[in-house]
Short mmCIF file of C-alpha atoms in Angstrom, two decimals:
data_model
loop_
_atom_site.label_atom_id
_atom_site.label_comp_id
_atom_site.label_asym_id
_atom_site.label_seq_id
_atom_site.Cartn_x
_atom_site.Cartn_y
_atom_site.Cartn_z
CA MET A 1 -39.90 -19.98 51.59
CA ASN A 2 -41.65 -17.51 49.29
CA ILE A 3 -39.82 -16.25 46.16
CA PHE A 4 -41.48 -13.15 44.75
CA LEU A 5 -40.93 -10.46 42.14
CA ILE A 6 -39.67 -7.22 43.65
CA LYS A 7 -41.64 -4.12 42.65
CA GLU A 8 -41.05 -0.39 42.93
CA ALA A 9 -42.67 -0.21 46.37
CA ASP A 10 -40.24 -2.89 47.63
CA LEU A 11 -37.00 -1.17 46.65
CA VAL A 12 -36.09 0.37 50.01
CA GLU A 13 -36.43 -3.01 51.72
CA ALA A 14 -34.48 -4.71 48.93
CA ALA A 15 -31.67 -2.15 49.24
CA LYS A 16 -31.47 -2.77 52.99
CA ILE A 17 -31.10 -6.53 52.50
CA ILE A 18 -28.51 -6.39 49.72
CA SER A 19 -26.45 -3.66 51.40
CA ALA A 20 -26.41 -5.60 54.69
CA SER A 21 -25.13 -8.68 52.86
CA PHE A 22 -22.53 -6.71 50.89
CA LYS A 23 -21.14 -4.27 53.48
CA ASP A 24 -18.13 -6.48 54.28
CA TYR A 25 -17.72 -7.75 50.71
CA GLU A 26 -14.39 -7.09 48.98
CA VAL A 27 -15.83 -5.20 46.02
CA MET A 28 -17.70 -2.71 48.24
CA ARG A 29 -14.57 -2.08 50.32
CA TYR A 30 -12.74 -1.36 47.08
CA LEU A 31 -15.36 0.85 45.43
CA PHE A 32 -16.18 2.95 48.49
CA ASN A 33 -12.85 2.90 50.35
CA ASP A 34 -12.86 6.69 50.76
CA SER A 35 -16.44 7.04 52.03
CA GLY A 36 -15.39 7.20 55.68
CA ASN A 37 -18.34 7.44 58.07
CA ASP A 38 -20.71 7.42 55.09
CA TYR A 39 -19.55 3.97 53.95
CA GLU A 40 -22.67 1.98 54.86
CA ALA A 41 -25.01 4.80 53.77
CA HIS A 42 -23.26 4.97 50.40
CA ILE A 43 -23.66 1.23 49.86
CA THR A 44 -27.38 1.39 50.64
CA GLU A 45 -27.91 4.43 48.43
CA PHE A 46 -25.94 2.82 45.61
CA PHE A 47 -28.00 -0.35 45.66
CA LEU A 48 -31.26 1.59 45.93
CA ALA A 49 -30.32 3.63 42.83
CA PHE A 50 -29.06 0.56 40.98
CA TYR A 51 -32.19 -1.46 41.73
CA GLN A 52 -34.31 1.50 40.57
CA PHE A 53 -32.33 1.41 37.34
CA GLY A 54 -32.83 -2.33 36.99
CA LEU A 55 -36.57 -2.25 37.56
CA ALA A 56 -36.98 0.72 35.19
CA ASN A 57 -35.41 -1.47 32.50
CA ASN A 58 -37.57 -4.50 33.38
CA TRP A 59 -34.66 -6.54 34.73
CA PRO A 60 -35.73 -9.60 36.74
CA CYS A 61 -35.51 -8.84 40.45
CA TYR A 62 -36.54 -11.37 43.08
CA GLY A 63 -36.73 -11.56 46.83
CA VAL A 64 -37.16 -14.35 49.36
CA ARG A 65 -39.46 -14.08 52.36
CA VAL A 66 -39.69 -16.51 55.25
CA ASN A 67 -42.61 -16.00 57.64
CA GLU A 68 -43.17 -12.59 55.97
CA GLN A 69 -39.58 -11.55 56.75
CA TRP A 70 -37.27 -10.55 53.91
CA VAL A 71 -34.12 -12.66 53.91
CA ALA A 72 -32.54 -12.46 50.43
CA VAL A 73 -32.67 -10.57 47.13
CA ALA A 74 -31.19 -10.82 43.63
CA LEU A 75 -31.13 -8.57 40.57
CA GLY A 76 -30.15 -9.78 37.12
CA CYS A 77 -30.50 -8.99 33.45
CA ASN A 78 -31.02 -10.70 30.12
CA SER A 79 -28.06 -9.90 27.86
CA SER A 80 -30.25 -10.22 24.76
CA GLU A 81 -32.36 -7.28 25.96
CA GLN A 82 -29.78 -4.50 26.10
CA GLU A 83 -31.84 -1.40 25.25
CA ILE A 84 -31.66 1.03 28.17
CA ILE A 85 -34.70 3.21 28.78
CA LYS A 86 -33.92 6.93 28.65
CA GLY A 87 -33.84 8.50 32.11
CA SER A 88 -33.68 5.15 33.92
CA ASP A 89 -30.24 6.02 35.30
CA ASP A 90 -31.26 9.36 36.85
CA ALA A 91 -31.04 8.02 40.42
CA LEU A 92 -27.55 6.63 39.75
CA THR A 93 -26.45 9.96 38.28
CA GLU A 94 -27.62 11.74 41.44
CA PHE A 95 -25.87 9.18 43.63
CA TYR A 96 -22.56 9.65 41.80
CA LYS A 97 -22.67 13.34 42.78
CA LYS A 98 -22.50 12.29 46.45
CA ILE A 99 -19.31 10.23 46.18
CA SER A 100 -15.77 11.18 45.25
CA PRO A 101 -14.59 11.38 41.63
CA GLN A 102 -12.15 8.58 42.48
CA ALA A 103 -15.02 6.32 43.62
CA CYS A 104 -16.89 7.10 40.39
CA CYS A 105 -13.79 6.08 38.42
CA ARG A 106 -13.46 2.83 40.37
CA ILE A 107 -17.11 1.97 39.68
CA GLU A 108 -16.67 2.72 35.97
CA GLN A 109 -13.45 0.69 35.80
CA TYR A 110 -15.05 -2.24 37.59
CA ASP A 111 -18.11 -2.19 35.33
CA GLN A 112 -16.04 -2.06 32.14
CA GLN A 113 -13.64 -4.84 33.10
CA ALA A 114 -16.24 -7.10 34.69
CA ASP A 115 -18.62 -6.68 31.73
CA ALA A 116 -15.83 -7.56 29.30
CA ALA A 117 -15.51 -11.00 30.94
CA HIS A 118 -19.14 -11.93 30.32
CA PRO A 119 -19.96 -14.56 27.68
CA SER A 120 -20.63 -13.25 24.18
CA LYS A 121 -23.66 -15.50 23.68
CA ALA A 122 -27.06 -14.45 25.00
CA HIS A 123 -27.47 -15.34 28.68
CA PHE A 124 -28.95 -14.22 31.97
CA PHE A 125 -26.52 -12.48 34.30
CA ILE A 126 -26.98 -12.27 38.07
CA ASP A 127 -25.68 -8.79 38.82
CA SER A 128 -26.13 -8.95 42.57
CA ILE A 129 -27.35 -11.60 44.97
CA GLY A 130 -27.25 -11.52 48.73
CA THR A 131 -28.72 -13.00 51.88
CA HIS A 132 -29.01 -10.98 55.07
CA PRO A 133 -26.17 -11.98 57.45
CA ASP A 134 -28.67 -13.24 60.02
CA HIS A 135 -30.07 -15.77 57.54
CA GLN A 136 -27.10 -17.05 55.57
CA GLY A 137 -26.41 -20.73 55.04
CA LYS A 138 -30.07 -21.73 54.73
CA GLY A 139 -30.33 -22.15 50.96
CA TYR A 140 -31.94 -18.83 50.09
CA ALA A 141 -29.24 -17.69 47.66
CA LYS A 142 -29.33 -21.10 46.01
CA ALA A 143 -33.10 -20.77 45.53
CA LEU A 144 -32.61 -17.42 43.79
CA ILE A 145 -29.87 -18.80 41.54
CA LEU A 146 -32.14 -21.68 40.55
CA LYS A 147 -34.84 -19.12 39.72
CA PHE A 148 -32.50 -17.41 37.24
CA GLN A 149 -31.57 -20.78 35.77
CA GLU A 150 -35.28 -21.42 35.25
CA LEU A 151 -35.65 -18.03 33.51
CA SER A 152 -32.77 -18.89 31.21
CA LYS A 153 -34.23 -22.26 30.25
CA LEU A 154 -37.55 -20.60 29.39
CA ASP A 155 -35.90 -18.00 27.14
CA VAL A 156 -35.37 -19.15 23.55
CA HIS A 157 -32.26 -16.97 23.15
CA SER A 158 -30.49 -17.58 26.46
CA THR A 159 -27.69 -20.15 26.70
CA GLY A 160 -27.22 -20.13 30.48
CA VAL A 161 -26.54 -18.01 33.55
CA GLY A 162 -23.42 -16.02 34.41
CA LEU A 163 -22.21 -14.17 37.48
CA ASN A 164 -19.09 -12.61 38.97
CA THR A 165 -17.53 -12.93 42.39
CA GLU A 166 -14.64 -11.16 44.06
CA SER A 167 -14.43 -13.63 46.94
CA ASP A 168 -12.66 -16.94 46.45
CA ASN A 169 -14.77 -18.26 49.35
CA ASN A 170 -17.78 -18.22 46.99
CA ILE A 171 -16.24 -20.22 44.16
CA ASN A 172 -16.80 -23.69 45.62
CA PHE A 173 -20.44 -22.82 46.31
CA TYR A 174 -21.03 -21.80 42.69
CA GLN A 175 -19.07 -24.76 41.32
CA HIS A 176 -21.24 -27.08 43.41
CA LEU A 177 -24.23 -25.66 41.49
CA GLY A 178 -22.56 -26.42 38.16
CA TYR A 179 -20.86 -23.08 37.44
CA GLN A 180 -17.44 -23.02 35.82
CA VAL A 181 -14.80 -20.31 36.11
CA LYS A 182 -14.44 -18.76 32.66
CA ALA A 183 -12.13 -15.83 33.48
CA GLN A 184 -10.04 -14.40 36.30
CA GLN A 185 -8.78 -10.85 36.26
CA LYS A 186 -7.38 -8.07 38.41
CA ILE A 187 -9.53 -4.97 38.84
CA GLY A 188 -7.58 -2.51 40.94
CA ASN A 189 -6.67 -4.47 44.06
CA LEU A 190 -9.52 -6.95 43.51
CA THR A 191 -9.42 -10.38 41.95
CA SER A 192 -12.62 -11.01 40.02
CA TRP A 193 -13.83 -14.37 38.77
CA SER A 194 -16.40 -14.72 36.01
CA LEU A 195 -18.47 -17.92 36.18
CA PHE A 196 -21.03 -19.44 33.84
CA ARG A 197 -23.43 -22.38 33.86
CA ALA A 198 -24.81 -23.53 30.52
CA ASP A 199 -28.46 -24.55 30.41
CA ASP A 200 -29.11 -28.27 30.73
#
């Protein structure tokens, strides 16, 4: 297993992996429920634009390769480094023009409510993490989570690692890694759980 930093040239491949892992995920079905035949294309384009935004702002973004094949990716941020670089959201702005106003509102509502549940103390937050469906259950997501925990421990300001999930099937997995549910809320027809693991 090779964990590596994702760079600009890797973004198309990263978007393919994360969109494949998220296409049947509850939050994507909610955000893009009116995309029709463009549903999978919209998810891929969204993640490509979002990962461009993340890398432009120097957010940590990692991938996992096995025998040179991409199998998993994760994008996160450090809450103590909140300054957004001007123009870094241009790709997202262009993407929002392709989807309905209602979908844009759902994304904005989700972001606002989910962000409000994050811890107030400085921490690393895993914004998205996914393993390609053909490679799930082999420990690749766990390896990426442990990487973010390592980043947090090395940062003098960070107190731990947080993440959200909209699938109750994921909660036991995160709790097994030491994460605790800190908040549960309704966002539209979703139930969202906010979890956090303090640094050791």
